[in-house]
Structures are given as structure tokens and as C-alpha cells.
XYZ file of C-alpha atoms in Angstrom:
726
model
C 5.291 -11.005 36.826
C 6.838 -13.073 34.041
C 4.497 -15.984 34.496
C 3.179 -16.801 31.079
C -0.460 -17.073 32.104
C -0.389 -13.345 33.000
C 1.318 -12.201 29.824
C -1.636 -12.043 27.443
C -4.107 -10.409 29.894
C -1.562 -7.782 30.966
C -0.736 -7.000 27.348
C -4.432 -6.653 26.551
C -4.921 -4.434 29.621
C -2.065 -2.122 28.607
C -3.439 -1.911 25.072
C -6.886 -1.006 26.430
C -5.348 1.696 28.645
C -3.403 3.122 25.714
C -6.616 3.218 23.665
C -7.874 6.030 25.933
C -5.203 8.627 25.001
C -5.393 7.321 21.438
C -9.079 8.314 21.417
C -8.271 11.734 22.825
C -5.678 12.306 20.119
C -7.724 10.898 17.243
C -10.840 12.905 18.069
C -8.982 16.198 18.584
C -6.963 16.171 15.348
C -7.883 17.283 11.853
C -5.154 17.908 9.299
C -5.692 20.819 6.928
C -4.509 18.800 3.913
C -7.466 16.458 4.613
C -6.158 13.146 3.345
C -8.903 11.490 5.376
C -11.586 13.348 3.424
C -10.018 12.245 0.152
C -9.974 8.586 1.191
C -13.474 8.667 2.695
C -14.966 10.393 -0.345
C -13.263 7.919 -2.692
C -14.602 4.973 -0.682
C -18.093 6.481 -0.641
C -18.015 7.064 -4.396
C -16.794 3.530 -5.040
C -19.532 1.976 -2.909
C -22.178 4.082 -4.662
C -20.820 4.141 -8.229
C -18.381 1.244 -8.579
C -15.885 1.441 -11.396
C -12.630 1.895 -9.521
C -10.113 3.609 -11.876
C -12.792 3.627 -14.590
C -15.086 6.155 -12.879
C -13.593 6.648 -9.409
C -10.026 7.936 -9.272
C -7.607 6.616 -6.663
C -3.875 6.450 -6.051
C -4.367 3.313 -4.009
C -4.882 -0.310 -4.886
C -8.070 -2.344 -5.313
C -7.646 -4.478 -2.166
C -8.249 -1.416 0.005
C -11.501 -0.624 -1.798
C -12.674 -4.228 -2.024
C -12.203 -4.705 1.734
C -14.167 -1.588 2.705
C -16.828 -2.298 0.093
C -17.299 -5.734 1.670
C -17.418 -4.178 5.158
C -20.076 -1.727 3.985
C -22.223 -4.468 2.478
C -21.906 -6.720 5.521
C -22.288 -4.133 8.299
C -23.666 -0.983 6.681
C -20.432 0.866 7.507
C -20.830 4.585 6.758
C -17.806 6.508 5.552
C -17.700 9.332 8.077
C -14.914 11.108 9.914
C -15.974 9.476 13.165
C -15.983 5.946 11.788
C -12.608 6.634 10.200
C -11.233 7.296 13.674
C -12.765 4.184 15.243
C -11.266 2.043 12.478
C -7.884 3.718 12.898
C -8.052 3.249 16.674
C -8.531 -0.492 16.176
C -5.616 -0.683 13.727
C -3.347 1.432 15.946
C -3.985 -0.602 19.090
C -4.058 -3.903 17.211
C -0.667 -3.224 15.654
C 0.825 -2.268 19.028
C -0.612 -5.433 20.583
C 0.944 -7.570 17.828
C 4.310 -5.926 18.449
C 4.057 -6.853 22.113
C 2.996 -10.385 21.198
C 6.087 -10.827 19.036
C 8.305 -9.682 21.898
C 6.595 -12.093 24.288
C 6.843 -14.917 21.760
C 10.607 -14.515 21.345
C 11.499 -13.734 24.969
C 8.785 -15.430 27.063
C 8.778 -12.238 29.117
C 5.726 -10.246 30.164
C 7.907 -7.193 30.734
C 9.164 -7.403 27.157
C 5.573 -7.662 25.924
C 4.579 -4.498 27.775
C 7.664 -2.608 26.645
C 7.216 -3.513 22.973
C 3.499 -2.683 23.084
C 4.184 0.752 24.560
C 7.058 1.511 22.198
C 5.089 0.478 19.103
C 2.113 2.535 20.277
C 4.270 5.656 20.637
C 5.968 4.993 17.310
C 2.557 4.943 15.616
C 1.531 8.379 16.918
C 1.230 9.475 13.268
C -1.947 7.371 13.112
C -3.739 10.184 14.975
C -3.146 12.461 11.983
C -4.142 9.972 9.281
C -7.554 8.425 9.998
C -8.627 5.791 7.412
C -5.397 6.262 5.416
C -4.176 3.023 3.751
C -0.968 3.360 5.776
C -2.829 2.114 8.853
C -3.907 -1.222 7.336
C -0.459 -1.588 5.748
C 1.249 -1.183 9.114
C -1.131 -3.710 10.643
C -0.574 -6.204 7.808
C 3.207 -5.885 8.079
C 2.909 -6.656 11.808
C 0.715 -9.676 11.022
C 3.272 -10.919 8.476
C 6.098 -10.472 10.984
C 4.122 -12.289 13.706
C 3.195 -15.180 11.407
C 6.823 -15.530 10.313
C 8.100 -15.573 13.901
C 5.486 -18.140 14.904
C 6.279 -20.354 11.899
C 10.032 -20.242 12.538
C 9.648 -20.989 16.247
C 7.500 -23.988 15.377
C 9.931 -24.846 12.546
C 7.141 -24.875 9.976
C 8.352 -22.564 7.199
C 5.384 -23.388 4.980
C 3.202 -21.332 7.295
C 5.511 -18.393 6.680
C 5.222 -18.952 2.937
C 1.424 -19.080 2.950
C 0.996 -16.076 5.251
C 3.521 -13.856 3.479
C 2.222 -14.766 0.033
C -1.339 -13.804 0.948
C -0.413 -10.745 3.028
C 2.117 -9.572 0.457
C -0.532 -9.682 -2.280
C -2.991 -7.738 -0.111
C -0.323 -5.114 0.600
C 0.776 -4.919 -3.026
C -2.843 -4.436 -4.094
C -3.191 -1.651 -1.538
C 0.063 0.197 -2.193
C 2.270 -1.513 -4.715
C 5.697 -0.468 -3.424
C 5.027 -1.599 0.158
C 3.815 -4.988 -1.055
C 6.898 -5.359 -3.248
C 9.128 -4.741 -0.216
C 7.360 -7.503 1.715
C 7.677 -9.875 -1.246
C 11.400 -9.117 -1.558
C 12.025 -9.740 2.141
C 9.958 -12.924 2.428
C 10.857 -14.272 -1.012
C 14.588 -13.843 -0.448
C 14.234 -15.496 2.966
C 12.587 -18.559 1.421
C 15.155 -18.780 -1.360
C 18.162 -18.422 0.945
C 16.875 -21.254 3.126
C 16.302 -23.622 0.232
C 17.911 -27.060 -0.272
C 21.212 -25.740 -1.625
C 24.818 -26.679 -1.255
C 27.020 -24.483 0.884
C 28.589 -22.931 -2.219
C 25.221 -22.145 -3.822
C 23.929 -20.660 -0.600
C 26.889 -18.324 -0.323
C 26.423 -17.285 -3.947
C 22.768 -16.547 -3.307
C 23.785 -14.602 -0.217
C 26.088 -12.492 -2.371
C 23.215 -11.824 -4.775
C 21.067 -10.671 -1.857
C 23.879 -8.390 -0.651
C 24.110 -6.891 -4.113
C 20.326 -6.443 -4.149
C 20.534 -4.472 -0.911
C 22.785 -1.976 -2.671
C 21.043 -1.873 -6.040
C 17.419 -1.740 -4.822
C 17.465 1.760 -3.274
C 19.455 3.089 -6.226
C 16.840 1.821 -8.657
C 13.970 2.969 -6.475
C 15.322 6.496 -5.960
C 17.201 6.903 -9.236
C 15.284 10.073 -10.199
C 15.926 11.696 -6.796
C 19.554 10.829 -6.063
C 20.738 14.316 -6.972
C 19.092 15.394 -3.711
C 21.558 14.721 -0.887
C 18.736 13.718 1.469
C 17.524 10.983 -0.865
C 21.105 9.901 -1.503
C 21.541 9.622 2.261
C 18.344 7.581 2.513
C 19.562 5.183 -0.182
C 22.942 4.829 1.530
C 21.352 4.378 4.960
C 19.145 1.564 3.698
C 21.903 -0.075 1.662
C 24.333 -0.207 4.584
C 21.745 -1.252 7.173
C 20.127 -3.969 5.045
C 23.498 -5.290 3.847
C 24.607 -5.710 7.462
C 21.492 -7.800 8.183
C 22.103 -9.733 4.948
C 25.518 -10.703 6.301
C 23.719 -12.439 9.153
C 21.494 -14.229 6.654
C 24.588 -15.673 5.003
C 25.627 -17.177 8.352
C 22.219 -18.818 8.821
C 22.884 -22.039 6.935
C 19.792 -24.044 7.829
C 17.957 -25.486 4.793
C 14.308 -25.865 5.713
C 12.309 -24.729 2.676
C 11.427 -26.693 -0.427
C 10.091 -26.110 -3.903
C 6.635 -26.898 -2.552
C 6.974 -24.052 -0.028
C 7.798 -21.658 -2.831
C 4.815 -22.980 -4.733
C 2.368 -22.288 -1.900
C 3.957 -18.850 -1.472
C 3.096 -18.010 -5.081
C -0.256 -19.781 -4.958
C -1.475 -17.882 -1.890
C -0.448 -14.589 -3.475
C -2.225 -15.450 -6.731
C -5.369 -16.550 -4.862
C -5.631 -13.204 -3.050
C -4.896 -11.269 -6.242
C -7.568 -13.144 -8.212
C -10.133 -12.674 -5.432
C -9.518 -8.931 -5.241
C -9.437 -8.579 -9.022
C -12.713 -10.433 -9.417
C -14.356 -8.273 -6.734
C -13.493 -4.956 -8.383
C -14.168 -6.189 -11.922
C -17.622 -7.255 -10.759
C -18.182 -3.684 -9.516
C -17.663 -2.152 -12.936
C -13.926 -1.672 -13.322
C -12.621 -2.246 -16.841
C -9.777 -4.768 -17.026
C -7.495 -2.307 -18.831
C -8.158 0.327 -16.154
C -7.426 -2.197 -13.406
C -4.082 -3.109 -14.970
C -3.215 0.560 -15.420
C -4.274 1.478 -11.864
C -2.227 -1.331 -10.295
C 0.824 -1.716 -12.520
C 1.375 1.598 -14.329
C -0.125 4.616 -12.559
C 1.683 4.122 -9.190
C 5.077 4.463 -10.841
C 4.131 7.875 -12.226
C 3.233 9.362 -8.858
C 6.662 9.981 -7.342
C 6.876 13.308 -9.166
C 3.505 14.515 -7.861
C 4.800 15.259 -4.364
C 7.819 14.095 -2.414
C 10.155 15.010 0.399
C 13.088 13.106 1.781
C 14.030 12.193 5.366
C 16.206 15.091 6.496
C 18.589 13.247 8.815
C 19.299 10.294 6.543
C 22.848 11.339 5.660
C 24.191 11.253 9.246
C 22.361 7.960 9.770
C 23.985 6.634 6.602
C 27.415 7.413 8.058
C 26.485 5.454 11.188
C 25.220 2.654 8.946
C 28.468 2.465 7.007
C 30.479 2.195 10.210
C 28.031 -0.432 11.436
C 28.359 -2.365 8.184
C 32.129 -2.428 8.537
C 31.840 -3.707 12.113
C 29.237 -6.287 11.094
C 31.469 -7.513 8.260
C 34.366 -7.949 10.672
C 32.189 -9.751 13.219
C 30.761 -12.011 10.505
C 34.276 -13.152 9.697
C 34.794 -14.357 13.279
C 33.826 -17.969 13.936
C 33.055 -17.115 17.575
C 32.511 -13.645 19.042
C 34.895 -12.719 21.887
C 33.248 -12.263 25.267
C 34.202 -8.595 25.379
C 32.546 -8.014 22.020
C 29.360 -9.702 23.184
C 29.269 -7.523 26.316
C 29.950 -4.387 24.285
C 27.056 -5.150 21.920
C 24.802 -5.816 24.919
C 25.662 -2.455 26.511
C 25.152 -0.581 23.227
C 21.716 -2.159 22.894
C 20.694 -1.058 26.381
C 21.996 2.467 25.848
C 20.069 2.785 22.574
C 16.837 1.633 24.205
C 17.262 3.866 27.255
C 17.819 6.819 24.894
C 14.159 6.502 23.932
C 13.252 8.186 27.242
C 14.897 11.413 26.071
C 13.565 11.039 22.552
C 10.036 10.348 23.790
C 9.719 13.721 25.517
C 9.429 15.248 22.026
C 7.074 12.510 20.833
C 4.629 15.019 19.292
C 7.155 15.522 16.482
C 7.047 11.758 15.823
C 10.497 11.513 17.385
C 10.076 7.874 18.434
C 9.256 6.641 14.942
C 12.065 8.731 13.477
C 14.494 7.338 16.031
C 13.485 3.809 15.029
C 13.704 4.777 11.377
C 17.159 6.336 11.427
C 18.940 4.442 14.201
C 16.968 1.259 13.701
C 17.637 1.007 9.979
C 21.328 1.815 10.312
C 21.882 -0.563 13.234
C 19.179 -3.221 12.867
C 21.910 -5.870 12.621
C 23.057 -4.953 16.127
C 19.731 -6.107 17.587
C 19.211 -9.010 15.178
C 22.644 -10.529 15.875
C 22.204 -13.687 17.984
C 24.469 -13.305 21.014
C 23.176 -16.548 22.530
C 22.508 -19.651 20.479
C 23.010 -18.604 16.862
C 21.276 -21.698 15.453
C 18.195 -21.626 17.696
C 14.677 -21.041 16.337
C 14.417 -17.910 18.498
C 17.564 -16.435 16.922
C 16.259 -17.181 13.437
C 12.882 -15.609 14.225
C 14.601 -12.451 15.448
C 16.692 -12.373 12.294
C 13.479 -12.683 10.250
C 12.020 -9.734 12.139
C 15.114 -7.608 11.496
C 15.164 -8.517 7.804
C 11.506 -7.665 7.313
C 11.951 -4.434 9.279
C 14.741 -2.977 7.142
C 12.808 -3.598 3.915
C 9.644 -2.012 5.273
C 11.525 1.225 6.026
C 11.521 1.889 2.272
C 7.851 2.783 2.759
C 9.203 6.275 3.510
C 9.974 6.809 -0.199
C 9.009 9.140 -1.812
C 7.193 10.912 1.045
C 8.901 10.731 4.441
C 5.882 11.844 6.486
C 3.629 9.445 8.348
C 5.159 6.753 6.130
C 8.220 6.865 8.400
C 6.087 5.633 11.303
C 4.304 2.936 9.314
C 7.559 1.671 7.838
C 9.581 1.588 11.045
C 7.121 0.144 13.570
C 8.747 -3.339 13.437
C 11.816 -1.723 14.933
C 9.937 -1.469 18.262
C 9.722 -5.209 19.032
C 13.176 -5.752 17.514
C 14.779 -3.252 19.921
C 12.938 -4.655 22.923
C 13.817 -8.276 22.056
C 17.467 -7.311 21.570
C 17.480 -5.444 24.889
C 15.986 -8.455 26.669
C 18.797 -10.659 25.381
C 21.333 -8.035 26.416
C 20.000 -7.999 29.978
C 20.223 -11.773 30.254
C 23.866 -11.615 29.096
C 24.896 -8.729 31.339
C 23.243 -10.130 34.484
C 23.342 -13.919 34.046
C 23.630 -14.730 37.753
C 21.648 -11.852 39.222
C 17.969 -12.404 38.427
C 16.780 -9.658 40.777
C 19.103 -7.105 39.183
C 18.135 -8.294 35.706
C 14.449 -7.905 36.567
C 15.090 -4.392 37.898
C 16.912 -3.371 34.714
C 14.123 -4.885 32.609
C 11.564 -2.847 34.545
C 13.623 0.299 33.950
C 13.680 -0.452 30.225
C 9.928 -0.990 30.292
C 9.474 2.307 32.131
C 11.593 4.038 29.512
C 9.270 2.858 26.750
C 6.287 4.204 28.686
C 7.699 7.761 28.786
C 6.484 8.745 25.294
C 3.115 7.130 26.020
C 2.735 9.303 29.123
C 3.629 12.392 27.070
C 1.016 11.422 24.475
C -1.602 10.909 27.180
C -0.912 14.321 28.736
C -1.056 15.984 25.334
C -4.273 14.222 24.370
C -5.923 15.239 27.637
C -4.870 18.862 27.113
C -6.280 18.874 23.575
C -9.516 17.389 24.859
C -9.903 20.146 27.462
C -9.246 23.119 25.158
C -11.039 21.925 22.027
C -14.481 22.917 20.799
C -17.059 20.520 19.297
C -17.011 20.441 15.511
C -20.670 19.404 15.353
C -20.802 18.687 11.621
C -22.565 15.684 10.049
C -20.521 12.532 10.585
C -18.066 14.450 12.777
C -20.209 15.347 15.782
C -17.795 13.817 18.304
C -14.734 15.559 16.925
C -13.444 18.404 19.093
C -10.869 20.695 17.515
C -9.044 23.913 18.390
C -11.732 26.624 18.356
C -10.241 28.562 15.434
C -10.112 25.430 13.254
C -13.577 24.246 14.293
C -15.110 27.651 13.557
C -13.397 27.942 10.183
C -14.645 24.503 9.117
C -18.168 25.257 10.384
C -18.332 28.616 8.628
C -17.092 27.188 5.331
C -19.610 24.350 5.518
C -22.538 26.674 6.340
C -21.749 28.845 3.362
C -21.445 25.858 1.028
C -24.926 24.728 2.085
C -26.410 28.208 1.609
C -24.572 29.443 -1.457
C -23.311 26.408 -3.371
C -24.402 23.573 -5.611
C -21.175 21.975 -6.820
C -18.261 22.072 -4.381
C -14.656 21.885 -5.512
C -11.571 22.483 -3.378
C -7.979 23.511 -3.972
C -6.220 21.264 -3.034
C -8.822 18.522 -2.713
C -10.435 18.650 0.766
C -13.369 16.291 0.530
C -14.482 16.295 4.149
C -16.390 19.441 3.157
C -18.335 17.353 0.643
C -19.103 14.789 3.342
C -20.267 17.437 5.812
C -22.414 19.410 3.367
C -23.679 16.614 1.123
C -22.693 18.697 -1.919
C -21.200 16.763 -4.848
C -17.858 17.222 -6.530
C -17.859 17.998 -10.267
C -16.793 14.434 -11.162
C -15.669 11.217 -9.465
C -12.017 12.003 -10.320
C -11.077 13.339 -6.892
C -7.673 13.570 -5.254
C -5.835 16.018 -3.015
C -3.073 17.106 -5.430
C -5.283 17.098 -8.496
C -3.159 19.555 -10.488
C -0.342 17.009 -10.787
C -2.145 13.678 -10.440
C -5.177 14.075 -12.702
C -4.821 13.860 -16.456
C -5.621 16.784 -18.757
C -8.843 15.060 -19.783
C -9.944 14.591 -16.179
C -9.172 18.217 -15.348
C -10.977 19.396 -18.481
C -14.137 17.542 -17.455
C -14.020 19.156 -14.001
C -13.561 22.549 -15.629
C -16.580 22.037 -17.887
C -18.793 21.040 -14.968
C -17.717 24.070 -12.927
C -18.212 26.415 -15.872
C -21.764 25.148 -16.391
C -22.880 25.827 -12.793
C -23.154 29.507 -11.762
C -23.558 28.429 -8.107
C -20.375 26.356 -8.061
C -18.117 27.287 -5.137
C -14.496 26.510 -4.335
C -12.716 26.276 -0.977
C -8.994 26.966 -0.975
C -6.416 26.219 1.709
C -3.772 28.943 1.612
C -1.392 27.293 4.085
C -1.223 24.060 2.089
C -0.961 25.874 -1.247
C 1.851 28.102 0.025
C 3.643 25.030 1.393
C 3.384 23.285 -1.967
C 4.740 26.350 -3.746
C 7.636 26.620 -1.291
C 8.465 22.929 -1.847
C 8.519 23.343 -5.630
C 5.101 21.778 -6.300
C 3.170 24.865 -7.334
C -0.297 24.155 -8.793
C -0.286 24.230 -12.572
C -2.364 23.266 -15.571
C -5.423 24.616 -17.351
C -7.831 23.822 -14.513
C -5.749 25.879 -12.092
C -5.700 28.772 -14.575
C -9.460 28.433 -15.058
C -10.042 28.797 -11.317
C -7.849 31.890 -11.111
C -9.628 33.506 -14.087
C -13.199 32.660 -13.132
C -13.377 32.576 -9.340
C -12.641 35.228 -6.738
C -12.385 35.144 -2.933
C -15.622 36.074 -1.163
C -14.094 35.903 2.327
C -11.275 34.325 4.316
C -11.249 32.684 7.725
C -7.967 31.563 9.218
C -6.164 29.977 6.228
C -9.354 28.916 4.410
C -10.684 30.932 1.469
C -14.230 30.751 0.080
C -14.295 31.409 -3.685
C -17.339 32.241 -5.826
C -17.762 33.034 -9.514
C -16.428 36.442 -10.535
C -19.166 39.049 -10.430
C -21.116 37.193 -7.757
C -21.485 38.453 -4.200
C -22.727 36.515 -1.189
C -23.610 37.126 2.436
C -21.033 35.044 4.368
C -23.275 33.442 6.965
C -21.811 32.357 10.289
C -19.110 35.038 10.239
C -18.452 38.378 11.876
C -16.649 41.477 10.670
C -15.274 44.475 12.516
C -14.575 47.921 11.122
C -11.392 49.700 12.093
C -11.644 51.544 15.391
C -11.911 55.294 14.902
C -10.269 57.631 17.422
C -11.506 55.988 20.584
C -15.135 55.749 19.457
C -15.257 51.988 19.665
C -15.684 49.157 17.197
C -18.502 48.513 14.763
C -19.312 44.814 14.660
C -21.318 43.086 11.955
C -22.649 39.547 12.295
C -24.328 37.634 9.465
C -26.475 34.815 10.781
C -29.515 32.662 10.094
C -30.108 31.678 13.735
C -33.290 32.381 15.678
C -33.632 33.925 19.144
C -33.452 37.166 21.105
C -29.875 38.222 21.758
C -29.073 39.881 25.052
C -25.286 39.832 25.413
C -22.178 39.848 23.231
C -18.804 38.429 24.219
C -15.442 38.591 22.472
C -13.013 35.736 23.113
C -9.619 34.769 21.868
C -9.955 31.506 19.954
C -6.562 29.963 20.615
C -6.333 29.445 24.347
C -9.790 30.866 25.217
C -9.730 34.189 27.072
C -12.553 36.697 27.482
C -11.498 40.110 26.139
C -14.799 41.993 26.134
C -18.437 41.697 27.140
C -21.505 43.916 27.060
C -25.244 44.176 26.727
C -27.002 44.510 23.388
C -29.618 47.263 23.451
C -31.985 48.619 20.848
C -30.333 52.036 20.613
C -27.005 50.620 19.502
C -27.990 47.471 17.631
C -29.996 46.784 14.500
C -31.157 43.808 12.453
C -31.508 43.744 8.678
C -32.941 40.895 6.610
C -30.685 39.918 3.681
C -30.874 38.201 0.344
C -28.319 35.503 -0.449
C -26.184 38.051 -2.291
C -25.920 40.277 0.778
C -28.353 42.967 -0.377
C -31.052 44.170 1.989
C -34.349 42.282 1.791
C -36.075 44.743 4.151
C -35.188 47.971 5.990
C -33.050 47.582 9.085
C -34.789 47.834 12.450
C -33.557 48.505 15.967
C -32.848 45.299 17.681
C -35.317 46.047 20.462
C -38.143 45.701 17.909
C -37.031 42.362 16.424
C -35.397 39.109 17.388
C -33.045 37.079 15.213
C -35.636 35.686 12.829
C -34.058 32.380 11.780
C -33.530 33.809 8.305
C -30.452 35.293 6.729
C -29.866 38.667 8.353
C -27.208 41.156 9.329
C -26.899 42.193 12.935
C -24.919 45.391 13.557
C -23.906 46.858 16.896
C -21.242 48.976 18.532
C -18.901 48.050 21.335
C -16.736 50.298 23.524
C -13.060 50.949 22.714
C -11.105 47.786 23.524
C -7.632 46.503 22.821
C -8.369 43.504 20.615
C -6.148 40.887 18.993
C -6.124 40.334 15.233
C -9.292 38.976 13.658
C -7.608 35.590 13.154
C -7.369 35.259 16.942
C -10.844 36.479 17.799
C -14.366 35.050 17.974
C -17.758 36.596 18.658
C -20.363 34.984 20.879
C -23.962 36.165 21.082
C -26.026 34.894 24.007
C -29.652 35.147 25.060
C -30.893 36.352 28.429
C -30.512 32.847 29.918
C -26.886 32.644 28.847
C -27.485 30.177 25.976
C -25.221 30.675 22.975
C -27.124 31.759 19.856
C -24.033 32.239 17.684
C -20.340 31.569 18.093
C -18.503 32.666 14.976
C -15.062 33.661 13.721
C -14.164 36.980 12.144
C -13.668 36.994 8.412
C -11.110 38.850 6.365
């Protein structure tokens, strides 16, 4: 099984198999905060209007936009929710495959390749929630940088590392500045520490790097250190990175030159100039480009943030680990017992992933790598066999790059935890492989059995993800909106999104959302007030930008707004309540027309609308049954009604629709009658806006949030399937 000619095909086969549950998960997820809509709408606006930062607002760097603009011009790529998922699928699987390739490169083991691929795949589960987000390309680029560095060190050609990391670092910096800076710090310090220095100079430089490990998180998080969670994060990183830095001080090989540093800088400058020229040619002003890249990102930490909640306990583990690492670094040769102890600890930590992976839906694998991996990265990077070998140095490079990328989780420790900790997957597997070879040096069969167990452990979270994805696929309903036809979501979410979109098309001209949810603009084709669009606009947009939006909304009597109560309440609870004149303008001038689930449809005060694609029920009166009202613009002759729960679908009521108990009334857009109501027996659903009213027998029904109405024709075809509004 470990024959090298089988390694690549088996790794590719596993990646292809994992792509199946990845598809299930990607196409059955839609996050209510709609980051994907924000990114897609920004990309669409940039392709159509140009002028990044000058006309089109973005939090992200120009490399991201230049790359997708080029893809659009070369292939005609459309910025839809479906394409976002195909792109993310490729990045997710590609990153996992690279992780497996690194493990195979440093161990020459097919089993290690499979284990690292599976573990990285599970660690990147957050990708299913963040289609098209820049975090996906950043994770992929960090894996490419790590792979290129390992390959260069194994071949003992450090200039390749310099060229690759210079170019990749610039691309990352010009996508999200902090993540690129972390890559530059890791790769730049590596090149400097391995320069042509004397032993004394090298140790002095090593001390500077150690000091940088302590100072960097303090500078980065200086405004948040009063929060114990952020303080724990800073301490966790400082202790974990300092322990790896101690290993760097022991690596005394001098294999880089001034010319290597020169090509490192030159490759970075070449990428930066190429990206800059591309966006300047598309209408961005130079001053706006400088502001968008070098100034605006440093003002965004106050817009929204939350810290990793378990960082303080991990920091305590990291401090103990740092003390142990410092003691071990002082030993010229590690005692045999110490080597065996480290090997057993490695295996135990990897096997623990089986228990962690059962709860993989809460991103437990990535958080395990983030907390335990950061605190104890040195434990897996420490060369237990052959400290001066190229393989040992490549593993040390991987550990060093990994700890710096974990800072991606500042200031928001959400999906960023997964993107920043993915390099921990190959590092843990490579360390476990070395541990097995030490613990079972003369028992190859036993070593192979243990390796297979470790590989099986890493597959546990993948199996859980596959089962979950299959379940979601079975219980979800088609979204069937433009550019999102293949998405299938929980019925209550799908119906809410469909109803909101139908009403935007019928009743709106301009569409704004609070917070910014721009998938609705993609689905309906309705424009936003301006090209300054972002999710948390109340804190990220300037007063001038908000004032322009306000003026455009005020000038359009058919402007509509969609609000997301769950997200807004969450922001308020976290201390990020919407504020500013634009928020006050919305409260003064718009009022809710109807609610479905946690979505609210707002119209101008004094305006009424007929909420198409929704149902309403009157309170049951003393056993006389329910009065149901359906507003629709469908065509056909209804024969049967059905009431279903819209969580896990369950039929709760069914009956025939007859002329004596049902009526149809044509409506104007404002909900007033356009013609007298008629018994349903004398009219079909006309394909125009109308109200259908009918009675149903007394039934015990769930709340309207958990209920949907289906109207079918005589052949059993569904004419309408709608949620109940509040």
C-alpha cells in the first residue's frame, strides 16, 4: 500500500470521494448573514463598473477582484450562488489534496497522504458555509506556500522557497492584508535566520525572533487585550510560536544568501505591480487604492469581532509546553525515554480526533487544530530522528508557517479559525508517522496496523460529514431562484427566501437590506441604491456613503428593505447594535409589511402591499375551524389543500377545496380588491395577483413559523407551496 506509484492516484481518488459529501453540504447550506451575496454582488459590480474602492466598496484587497475579473473575461464566469459553490468545492478539495501531498512528501507514505487529506478536509468544513469568501483562496494559497517551501527544502533549493513565498505572500496581502503579513513574517524570518551568519549573530537573530513572537500578538490585539479571551489568544500564540522559534534557533544551517532575499522581494513586488496595474486600469484612483490596501483594513477591527472562547485554557497548555520545549532545547541529545514519551503524546493527540470528529458540525476538528495545534505545534515539529535532515527542516518550516497563520482568527474567530489552522492537519499526521516509526522500529506489521488505525481515526469526521450532508440533501427543498436553482435548503428557509424575492420583484424598484444581504439583489435583478455595499454597513460605511444611500432611498417611493431579525438581534447582543443616520432614517421612514421566519419585508410608511406567495390564518374560533388566506399570482384550478410542517416535513391536514367554502378575489398591488370576490367553483387561479380564501376544519396546528400551505390541482401537481406570514 505504501508503494509510491500508488500514492498520487489513491490521494486523488480519496479527494474525489470526499468531493461528493462536500457537494451535498455546499448545496444545502445558506447562511442568513449572507456573506456570499456580499462578495458576489461586489464582484459583479466591479466587473460591470470597475473602480474598486473608488465606486465599488470592499473590505478585501485588489488581488481577489483582479483574479475574478480576469476569470470572467477569459471564461465568461457568472457571479451566481451556484458558481460560488463550484469554485469553493475546487478550493476545498484542492487544499485538502495539497495537505495530503505534503504528508506524502515528508513521509513517503501513502497512508499518511490519505490521513492528512481526510483530516484537512474535515478541518475545512467551514468552507460549506462560506462560498466564494476570500478565506477559501487564502487557505489554498497558504497550502501552496507550505507545499512549495517543503519541496524547496527537501531539494535543498531555498531560492524556490523565496520566489514562491514572495509571490504568494503578495497575493495574500493584496487579498487580506493581515493574512499576507503573517506569511511574510514567517517566510521572511525563515530566510533571515538561515542566512550566512556567524553562530553568535544567528543566536542573536533567534532571540529577536523569540521576542517578535511575544510582541506581535500584543501589538495586533492591543485594543482588545482587556477581554480575557483575546488575552488568552495572544498568550496562546506567543507561547506556541516561541516554542517553535526555539527549534529554529537549533537549526544552524546557513543556506540562503542576499540574492535569495532579493528574489523574495522582487517576486512580491512583481505580483503587487501586476495587481495594482490591473485595478488602476479598471478605473480605481491611485489614492483610493492606497487607502483601500494600506489604511482602511486597519480600521475594521472595531466593526465586528469575537474572540476564540477556549484560548485561555489553551494558553495555559502552551505555557507548560514552552517550558518543556525550553528545557529540551537545552539538552544536546534527547534521552530515549523523552523521545518515546513525545511519540506517545503525538499518537494520543491524533487518536483524540476520533472523539472530536463526532461533533464535526460545530467545526470541532478545526478548533482542535487551532487550540491544541497552536499550543503544541513544537511537539510535532520537533525532529526526533535526524535533526539536521532536509525532512526535519521541512517539517519545521511547516510548523513555523502554521503557527503564524493561526493569527488569521483575529479579530473574528469564526470560519477564520478553520482557514488559519488547516496546516495543522499535515503537521499532526507527519508527526504521528514519525512517532509510529520510533515506537515500532522492528515491527513493520504492527507499525502498519497502527498507521491504518490513525488513518481510520482521521476518516471519522469525514464519515460524519458525509452522513450529515446526505441527510440535508434528503430533507431539503429546491430553492429554485435565478442562479441558485440547484441549491436545496431547509423548507422554511427556502420558502422565506422565495417569498421575499417574489415580493421584491412585484413591489420594489430599489432593494436595500439590513444588514446587507445581496443574494436578494442577485435573485431579483433589482439594484442597490449605490455601489457602496457591505454586510455591516452601519459601522463600515462612511457618513457620506450612508448619506448617499439615504438620498437614493428617499427619492424612490417603491424602494423596499429586507431585514434579518436574527442577525440584527445577534449584533445587538454582541454589542454591535446598528447606529448612524441611515439606520435612523430606515426606522423613521419604513415599516414592516410582513414577516416570514426571521426575515422582515419593509415598505415606505403609509404604503400597503399584497404579500404575494404567502398565506395567513385567522385565529380559530370556538371549534369552528380556521380561515386561511392565500395571496398568489399562479395560474390553475386548485382542487386540494394540504398543511405541512416545514421543519421535518409532516402532513398535519388535508381537504378538498369546494366552491361553497372557497372564494377568489382579484387584487391590486396594494392589496385592495380589483374586482368582487367569486366562489372558487366559478373561477380558477387566474395567473394574476389574487386572494384565495377558504375554511378548513378544526385542527391542532403548530405555530405559523412551523407551517406551510400547499395547494394542488386535481392531478396532484403543486400550484403553490408557501409559508405563513406574521
